Amino acid sequence: EIVLTQSPGTLSLSPGERATLSCRASQSISRTYLAWYQHKPGQAPRVLMYGASNRATGIPDRFSGSGSGTDFTLTISTLEPEDFAVYYCQQFHSPSRLITFGQGTRLDIK
Amino acid sequence: QVQLVQSGADVKEPGASVKVSCTASGYTFTSHGINWVRQATGQGLEWMGWMNPNTGETMSAPKFQGRVTMSRRTSISTAYMELSGLRSDDTAVYYCARWDGTSCDFDYWGQGTLVTVSS
């Protein structure tokens, strides 16, 4: 089973700053199968990025994704108040058809 | 528009089973896999398993094998997840989520169902 490790666990920033969130896989994964989600309290998670670097429908362009192999990054270029939430990376392993999430990064207002 | 509507909150005693439903609308139910994801109190998202609504084929995460049963009634576009042998650490919000096989992500989610395990 592929383990996804996200860092940092908590990131404290101010609106207007840049956020960089990391997701590291225990073995190499295809970019095609790496997605990012935003999760706010009391709401269902929302997909932000798929295929590592493709924005989902309706996601503003301040969100971007990059990476390959075992290291992936979600960047929020200029934080808006509504961006403070928990972010998860998720991978699909095609041979086993198993899915795993990272443990999440909490983005807090400083 | 695509919607996934889940059943309401439930309270169960340790050792019991719980069955959560997820009713889909706005798309062809059999065309997309339905997954189950949970978030235990203070924890992150945890994938539980997947079902192909067309064939009924299922796959569960190793942690839940033997305890989770996924099923469906296509006539009413509803998927079910039953978890048995409940323990206190199964107290969580349980989500159903639609799998998009093109973008390989969960593109629509249910609103979540809180299951509380308590004696």
PDB file of C-alpha atoms in Angstrom:
ATOM      1  CA  GLU A   1       0.000   0.000   0.000  1.00  0.00           C
ATOM      2  CA  ILE A   2       1.325   3.386  -1.016  1.00  0.00           C
ATOM      3  CA  VAL A   3       1.685   5.837   1.858  1.00  0.00           C
ATOM      4  CA  LEU A   4       1.346   9.567   1.230  1.00  0.00           C
ATOM      5  CA  THR A   5       3.098  11.860   3.694  1.00  0.00           C
ATOM      6  CA  GLN A   6       2.097  15.504   3.711  1.00  0.00           C
ATOM      7  CA  SER A   7       4.127  18.357   5.128  1.00  0.00           C
ATOM      8  CA  PRO A   8       3.945  20.500   7.034  1.00  0.00           C
ATOM      9  CA  GLY A   9       1.213  19.228   9.330  1.00  0.00           C
ATOM     10  CA  THR A  10       0.105  22.789  10.014  1.00  0.00           C
ATOM     11  CA  LEU A  11       0.937  25.922   8.076  1.00  0.00           C
ATOM     12  CA  SER A  12       0.178  29.328   9.593  1.00  0.00           C
ATOM     13  CA  LEU A  13       0.085  32.156   7.080  1.00  0.00           C
ATOM     14  CA  SER A  14      -1.662  35.466   6.487  1.00  0.00           C
ATOM     15  CA  PRO A  15      -4.020  36.412   3.662  1.00  0.00           C
ATOM     16  CA  GLY A  16      -2.016  37.594   0.685  1.00  0.00           C
ATOM     17  CA  GLU A  17       0.894  35.257   1.378  1.00  0.00           C
ATOM     18  CA  ARG A  18       1.957  32.253  -0.696  1.00  0.00           C
ATOM     19  CA  ALA A  19       1.325  28.705   0.534  1.00  0.00           C
ATOM     20  CA  THR A  20       3.352  25.677  -0.505  1.00  0.00           C
ATOM     21  CA  LEU A  21       2.082  22.246   0.551  1.00  0.00           C
ATOM     22  CA  SER A  22       4.030  19.044  -0.009  1.00  0.00           C
ATOM     23  CA  CYS A  23       2.906  15.451  -0.622  1.00  0.00           C
ATOM     24  CA  ARG A  24       5.493  12.679  -0.738  1.00  0.00           C
ATOM     25  CA  ALA A  25       4.679   9.123  -1.832  1.00  0.00           C
ATOM     26  CA  SER A  26       6.361   5.997  -0.456  1.00  0.00           C
ATOM     27  CA  GLN A  27       6.940   4.845  -4.032  1.00  0.00           C
ATOM     28  CA  SER A  28       6.751   6.430  -7.441  1.00  0.00           C
ATOM     29  CA  ILE A  29       3.212   7.114  -8.671  1.00  0.00           C
ATOM     30  CA  SER A  30       1.817   8.305 -11.976  1.00  0.00           C
ATOM     31  CA  ARG A  31       0.973  11.999 -12.136  1.00  0.00           C
ATOM     32  CA  THR A  32      -2.328  10.953 -13.695  1.00  0.00           C
ATOM     33  CA  TYR A  33      -3.477   9.503 -10.413  1.00  0.00           C
ATOM     34  CA  LEU A  34      -2.584  12.278  -7.973  1.00  0.00           C
ATOM     35  CA  ALA A  35      -5.322  14.659  -6.797  1.00  0.00           C
ATOM     36  CA  TRP A  36      -5.672  17.399  -4.184  1.00  0.00           C
ATOM     37  CA  TYR A  37      -8.743  18.247  -2.084  1.00  0.00           C
ATOM     38  CA  GLN A  38      -9.799  21.106   0.163  1.00  0.00           C
ATOM     39  CA  HIS A  39     -11.863  20.277   3.240  1.00  0.00           C
ATOM     40  CA  LYS A  40     -13.637  22.783   5.447  1.00  0.00           C
ATOM     41  CA  PRO A  41     -15.457  21.945   8.721  1.00  0.00           C
ATOM     42  CA  GLY A  42     -19.042  20.850   8.206  1.00  0.00           C
ATOM     43  CA  GLN A  43     -18.634  20.533   4.450  1.00  0.00           C
ATOM     44  CA  ALA A  44     -17.798  17.729   2.069  1.00  0.00           C
ATOM     45  CA  PRO A  45     -14.299  17.764   0.603  1.00  0.00           C
ATOM     46  CA  ARG A  46     -13.865  19.509  -2.742  1.00  0.00           C
ATOM     47  CA  VAL A  47     -11.482  18.440  -5.493  1.00  0.00           C
ATOM     48  CA  LEU A  48      -8.980  21.152  -6.436  1.00  0.00           C
ATOM     49  CA  MET A  49      -6.494  19.442  -8.727  1.00  0.00           C
ATOM     50  CA  TYR A  50      -6.410  16.221 -10.688  1.00  0.00           C
ATOM     51  CA  GLY A  51      -3.620  14.661 -12.683  1.00  0.00           C
ATOM     52  CA  ALA A  52      -1.248  16.530 -10.333  1.00  0.00           C
ATOM     53  CA  SER A  53      -1.489  19.832 -12.202  1.00  0.00           C
ATOM     54  CA  ASN A  54      -4.980  20.207 -13.698  1.00  0.00           C
ATOM     55  CA  ARG A  55      -7.426  22.505 -11.952  1.00  0.00           C
ATOM     56  CA  ALA A  56     -10.873  21.054 -11.408  1.00  0.00           C
ATOM     57  CA  THR A  57     -13.923  22.915 -12.684  1.00  0.00           C
ATOM     58  CA  GLY A  58     -14.418  26.264 -10.998  1.00  0.00           C
ATOM     59  CA  ILE A  59     -11.111  26.290  -9.125  1.00  0.00           C
ATOM     60  CA  PRO A  60      -9.421  29.705  -9.258  1.00  0.00           C
ATOM     61  CA  ASP A  61      -6.036  30.023 -10.922  1.00  0.00           C
ATOM     62  CA  ARG A  62      -4.281  30.977  -7.687  1.00  0.00           C
ATOM     63  CA  PHE A  63      -4.231  27.216  -7.081  1.00  0.00           C
ATOM     64  CA  SER A  64      -1.580  25.247  -8.956  1.00  0.00           C
ATOM     65  CA  GLY A  65      -0.096  21.791  -8.700  1.00  0.00           C
ATOM     66  CA  SER A  66       3.192  20.284  -9.764  1.00  0.00           C
ATOM     67  CA  GLY A  67       5.448  17.328  -9.261  1.00  0.00           C
ATOM     68  CA  SER A  68       6.159  13.818 -10.443  1.00  0.00           C
ATOM     69  CA  GLY A  69       7.474  10.497  -9.196  1.00  0.00           C
ATOM     70  CA  THR A  70       7.296  10.678  -5.417  1.00  0.00           C
ATOM     71  CA  ASP A  71       7.145  14.440  -4.791  1.00  0.00           C
ATOM     72  CA  PHE A  72       4.137  16.627  -5.448  1.00  0.00           C
ATOM     73  CA  THR A  73       3.296  20.194  -4.485  1.00  0.00           C
ATOM     74  CA  LEU A  74       0.147  22.270  -4.183  1.00  0.00           C
ATOM     75  CA  THR A  75       0.750  26.014  -4.324  1.00  0.00           C
ATOM     76  CA  ILE A  76      -1.691  28.779  -3.482  1.00  0.00           C
ATOM     77  CA  SER A  77      -0.148  31.923  -4.923  1.00  0.00           C
ATOM     78  CA  THR A  78      -1.994  34.577  -2.920  1.00  0.00           C
ATOM     79  CA  LEU A  79      -4.061  33.374   0.011  1.00  0.00           C
ATOM     80  CA  GLU A  80      -7.659  34.518   0.258  1.00  0.00           C
ATOM     81  CA  PRO A  81      -9.615  34.289   3.558  1.00  0.00           C
ATOM     82  CA  GLU A  82     -11.683  31.396   2.192  1.00  0.00           C
ATOM     83  CA  ASP A  83      -8.564  29.288   1.506  1.00  0.00           C
ATOM     84  CA  PHE A  84      -7.945  28.480   5.168  1.00  0.00           C
ATOM     85  CA  ALA A  85      -8.881  24.815   5.432  1.00  0.00           C
ATOM     86  CA  VAL A  86      -7.357  21.339   5.503  1.00  0.00           C
ATOM     87  CA  TYR A  87      -5.776  20.059   2.288  1.00  0.00           C
ATOM     88  CA  TYR A  88      -5.336  16.413   1.324  1.00  0.00           C
ATOM     89  CA  CYS A  89      -3.489  14.701  -1.455  1.00  0.00           C
ATOM     90  CA  GLN A  90      -4.881  11.411  -2.754  1.00  0.00           C
ATOM     91  CA  GLN A  91      -3.516   8.753  -5.075  1.00  0.00           C
ATOM     92  CA  PHE A  92      -4.988   5.854  -7.050  1.00  0.00           C
ATOM     93  CA  HIS A  93      -2.753   2.829  -7.566  1.00  0.00           C
ATOM     94  CA  SER A  94      -3.895   1.303 -10.834  1.00  0.00           C
ATOM     95  CA  PRO A  95      -2.466  -2.238 -10.419  1.00  0.00           C
ATOM     96  CA  SER A  96      -4.065  -2.817  -7.010  1.00  0.00           C
ATOM     97  CA  ARG A  97      -6.943  -0.346  -7.469  1.00  0.00           C
ATOM     98  CA  LEU A  98      -6.309   0.891  -3.939  1.00  0.00           C
ATOM     99  CA  ILE A  99      -6.717   4.529  -3.023  1.00  0.00           C
ATOM    100  CA  THR A 100      -4.985   6.370  -0.218  1.00  0.00           C
ATOM    101  CA  PHE A 101      -5.068   9.882   1.220  1.00  0.00           C
ATOM    102  CA  GLY A 102      -2.297  11.809   2.855  1.00  0.00           C
ATOM    103  CA  GLN A 103      -2.842  12.750   6.493  1.00  0.00           C
ATOM    104  CA  GLY A 104      -3.610  16.353   5.559  1.00  0.00           C
ATOM    105  CA  THR A 105      -2.086  19.804   5.985  1.00  0.00           C
ATOM    106  CA  ARG A 106      -4.026  22.324   8.059  1.00  0.00           C
ATOM    107  CA  LEU A 107      -3.712  25.840   6.694  1.00  0.00           C
ATOM    108  CA  ASP A 108      -4.401  28.293   9.516  1.00  0.00           C
ATOM    109  CA  ILE A 109      -4.725  32.056   9.583  1.00  0.00           C
ATOM    110  CA  LYS A 110      -1.720  33.614  11.279  1.00  0.00           C
TER     111      LYS A 110
ATOM    112  CA  GLN B   1     -27.108  18.742 -11.453  1.00  0.00           C
ATOM    113  CA  VAL B   2     -25.258  15.834  -9.904  1.00  0.00           C
ATOM    114  CA  GLN B   3     -26.216  15.163  -6.297  1.00  0.00           C
ATOM    115  CA  LEU B   4     -25.405  12.467  -3.786  1.00  0.00           C
ATOM    116  CA  VAL B   5     -27.767  12.478  -0.799  1.00  0.00           C
ATOM    117  CA  GLN B   6     -26.916  10.346   2.200  1.00  0.00           C
ATOM    118  CA  SER B   7     -29.025   8.961   5.008  1.00  0.00           C
ATOM    119  CA  GLY B   8     -29.189  10.697   8.359  1.00  0.00           C
ATOM    120  CA  ALA B   9     -27.069  10.435  11.470  1.00  0.00           C
ATOM    121  CA  ASP B  10     -27.134   7.222  13.452  1.00  0.00           C
ATOM    122  CA  VAL B  11     -26.115   5.994  16.899  1.00  0.00           C
ATOM    123  CA  LYS B  12     -25.054   2.398  17.417  1.00  0.00           C
ATOM    124  CA  GLU B  13     -23.793   0.311  20.300  1.00  0.00           C
ATOM    125  CA  PRO B  14     -20.378  -1.350  20.154  1.00  0.00           C
ATOM    126  CA  GLY B  15     -20.513  -4.613  18.231  1.00  0.00           C
ATOM    127  CA  ALA B  16     -23.512  -3.575  16.144  1.00  0.00           C
ATOM    128  CA  SER B  17     -23.651  -2.839  12.414  1.00  0.00           C
ATOM    129  CA  VAL B  18     -24.585   0.343  10.591  1.00  0.00           C
ATOM    130  CA  LYS B  19     -25.851   0.768   7.044  1.00  0.00           C
ATOM    131  CA  VAL B  20     -25.489   4.126   5.292  1.00  0.00           C
ATOM    132  CA  SER B  21     -27.249   4.918   2.036  1.00  0.00           C
ATOM    133  CA  CYS B  22     -26.229   7.251  -0.784  1.00  0.00           C
ATOM    134  CA  THR B  23     -28.836   8.192  -3.407  1.00  0.00           C
ATOM    135  CA  ALA B  24     -27.562   9.612  -6.680  1.00  0.00           C
ATOM    136  CA  SER B  25     -29.330  11.930  -9.074  1.00  0.00           C
ATOM    137  CA  GLY B  26     -28.431  14.055 -12.086  1.00  0.00           C
ATOM    138  CA  TYR B  27     -26.434  11.387 -13.903  1.00  0.00           C
ATOM    139  CA  THR B  28     -26.590   7.738 -14.900  1.00  0.00           C
ATOM    140  CA  PHE B  29     -25.981   5.870 -11.657  1.00  0.00           C
ATOM    141  CA  THR B  30     -24.280   2.902 -13.302  1.00  0.00           C
ATOM    142  CA  SER B  31     -21.741   5.008 -15.187  1.00  0.00           C
ATOM    143  CA  HIS B  32     -19.494   6.006 -12.262  1.00  0.00           C
ATOM    144  CA  GLY B  33     -17.968   4.141  -9.340  1.00  0.00           C
ATOM    145  CA  ILE B  34     -19.124   5.007  -5.844  1.00  0.00           C
ATOM    146  CA  ASN B  35     -16.515   5.189  -3.106  1.00  0.00           C
ATOM    147  CA  TRP B  36     -16.810   5.455   0.654  1.00  0.00           C
ATOM    148  CA  VAL B  37     -14.518   7.733   2.662  1.00  0.00           C
ATOM    149  CA  ARG B  38     -14.661   8.459   6.363  1.00  0.00           C
ATOM    150  CA  GLN B  39     -13.281  11.045   8.739  1.00  0.00           C
ATOM    151  CA  ALA B  40     -13.021   9.939  12.335  1.00  0.00           C
ATOM    152  CA  THR B  41     -13.098  12.592  15.031  1.00  0.00           C
ATOM    153  CA  GLY B  42      -9.907  14.638  14.857  1.00  0.00           C
ATOM    154  CA  GLN B  43      -8.500  12.506  12.048  1.00  0.00           C
ATOM    155  CA  GLY B  44      -7.977  12.860   8.329  1.00  0.00           C
ATOM    156  CA  LEU B  45      -9.813  11.374   5.374  1.00  0.00           C
ATOM    157  CA  GLU B  46      -9.660   7.595   5.073  1.00  0.00           C
ATOM    158  CA  TRP B  47     -10.682   5.644   1.981  1.00  0.00           C
ATOM    159  CA  MET B  48     -12.790   2.596   2.811  1.00  0.00           C
ATOM    160  CA  GLY B  49     -13.674   1.050  -0.498  1.00  0.00           C
ATOM    161  CA  TRP B  50     -15.208   1.245  -3.946  1.00  0.00           C
ATOM    162  CA  MET B  51     -18.142  -0.262  -5.790  1.00  0.00           C
ATOM    163  CA  ASN B  52     -18.938  -0.507  -9.478  1.00  0.00           C
ATOM    164  CA  PRO B  53     -22.711   0.213  -9.538  1.00  0.00           C
ATOM    165  CA  ASN B  54     -23.032  -1.432 -12.942  1.00  0.00           C
ATOM    166  CA  THR B  55     -21.602  -4.845 -12.023  1.00  0.00           C
ATOM    167  CA  GLY B  56     -21.765  -4.750  -8.233  1.00  0.00           C
ATOM    168  CA  GLU B  57     -18.031  -5.482  -8.038  1.00  0.00           C
ATOM    169  CA  THR B  58     -16.464  -4.120  -4.872  1.00  0.00           C
ATOM    170  CA  MET B  59     -13.011  -3.520  -3.467  1.00  0.00           C
ATOM    171  CA  SER B  60     -12.244  -2.501   0.086  1.00  0.00           C
ATOM    172  CA  ALA B  61      -9.177  -1.091   1.754  1.00  0.00           C
ATOM    173  CA  PRO B  62      -7.153  -3.772   3.589  1.00  0.00           C
ATOM    174  CA  LYS B  63      -8.049  -2.241   6.942  1.00  0.00           C
ATOM    175  CA  PHE B  64     -11.776  -2.795   6.348  1.00  0.00           C
ATOM    176  CA  GLN B  65     -11.748  -6.147   4.599  1.00  0.00           C
ATOM    177  CA  GLY B  66     -14.177  -8.508   6.294  1.00  0.00           C
ATOM    178  CA  ARG B  67     -16.014  -5.680   8.052  1.00  0.00           C
ATOM    179  CA  VAL B  68     -17.388  -3.551   5.225  1.00  0.00           C
ATOM    180  CA  THR B  69     -20.052  -4.564   2.730  1.00  0.00           C
ATOM    181  CA  MET B  70     -20.937  -2.351  -0.221  1.00  0.00           C
ATOM    182  CA  SER B  71     -24.079  -2.915  -2.276  1.00  0.00           C
ATOM    183  CA  ARG B  72     -26.559  -1.102  -4.470  1.00  0.00           C
ATOM    184  CA  ARG B  73     -30.131  -0.972  -5.765  1.00  0.00           C
ATOM    185  CA  THR B  74     -29.852   0.343  -9.288  1.00  0.00           C
ATOM    186  CA  SER B  75     -33.640   0.758  -9.610  1.00  0.00           C
ATOM    187  CA  ILE B  76     -33.469   3.607  -7.102  1.00  0.00           C
ATOM    188  CA  SER B  77     -29.908   4.782  -7.860  1.00  0.00           C
ATOM    189  CA  THR B  78     -28.801   4.063  -4.334  1.00  0.00           C
ATOM    190  CA  ALA B  79     -25.555   2.695  -2.964  1.00  0.00           C
ATOM    191  CA  TYR B  80     -25.116   1.269   0.520  1.00  0.00           C
ATOM    192  CA  MET B  81     -22.206   0.804   2.869  1.00  0.00           C
ATOM    193  CA  GLU B  82     -22.577  -1.500   5.853  1.00  0.00           C
ATOM    194  CA  LEU B  83     -19.899  -1.618   8.530  1.00  0.00           C
ATOM    195  CA  SER B  84     -20.046  -4.399  11.108  1.00  0.00           C
ATOM    196  CA  GLY B  85     -18.392  -5.036  14.448  1.00  0.00           C
ATOM    197  CA  LEU B  86     -18.548  -1.380  15.343  1.00  0.00           C
ATOM    198  CA  ARG B  87     -16.060   0.019  17.851  1.00  0.00           C
ATOM    199  CA  SER B  88     -15.805   3.414  19.451  1.00  0.00           C
ATOM    200  CA  ASP B  89     -13.077   4.401  17.008  1.00  0.00           C
ATOM    201  CA  ASP B  90     -15.519   3.884  14.144  1.00  0.00           C
ATOM    202  CA  THR B  91     -17.281   7.050  15.290  1.00  0.00           C
ATOM    203  CA  ALA B  92     -16.881   9.211  12.212  1.00  0.00           C
ATOM    204  CA  VAL B  93     -18.495  11.115   9.400  1.00  0.00           C
ATOM    205  CA  TYR B  94     -18.957   8.757   6.480  1.00  0.00           C
ATOM    206  CA  TYR B  95     -19.028  10.145   2.933  1.00  0.00           C
ATOM    207  CA  CYS B  96     -19.937   8.613  -0.386  1.00  0.00           C
ATOM    208  CA  ALA B  97     -18.091  10.063  -3.341  1.00  0.00           C
ATOM    209  CA  ARG B  98     -18.404   9.603  -7.091  1.00  0.00           C
ATOM    210  CA  TRP B  99     -15.311   8.510  -8.969  1.00  0.00           C
ATOM    211  CA  ASP B 100     -14.525  10.246 -12.238  1.00  0.00           C
ATOM    212  CA  GLY B 101     -12.697   7.658 -14.306  1.00  0.00           C
ATOM    213  CA  THR B 102     -11.385  10.279 -16.719  1.00  0.00           C
ATOM    214  CA  SER B 103      -9.771  12.647 -14.232  1.00  0.00           C
ATOM    215  CA  CYS B 104      -9.268   9.889 -11.641  1.00  0.00           C
ATOM    216  CA  ASP B 105     -10.623  11.868  -8.727  1.00  0.00           C
ATOM    217  CA  PHE B 106     -13.697  12.143  -6.515  1.00  0.00           C
ATOM    218  CA  ASP B 107     -15.680  14.811  -8.314  1.00  0.00           C
ATOM    219  CA  TYR B 108     -18.921  14.788  -6.302  1.00  0.00           C
ATOM    220  CA  TRP B 109     -19.482  13.999  -2.650  1.00  0.00           C
ATOM    221  CA  GLY B 110     -22.435  13.298  -0.430  1.00  0.00           C
ATOM    222  CA  GLN B 111     -23.105  15.584   2.504  1.00  0.00           C
ATOM    223  CA  GLY B 112     -21.747  13.096   5.025  1.00  0.00           C
ATOM    224  CA  THR B 113     -23.400  10.902   7.645  1.00  0.00           C
ATOM    225  CA  LEU B 114     -22.325  11.014  11.283  1.00  0.00           C
ATOM    226  CA  VAL B 115     -22.207   7.586  12.872  1.00  0.00           C
ATOM    227  CA  THR B 116     -21.664   7.575  16.623  1.00  0.00           C
ATOM    228  CA  VAL B 117     -20.665   4.353  18.368  1.00  0.00           C
ATOM    229  CA  SER B 118     -21.466   4.512  22.044  1.00  0.00           C
ATOM    230  CA  SER B 119     -22.884   2.321  24.769  1.00  0.00           C
TER     231      SER B 119
END
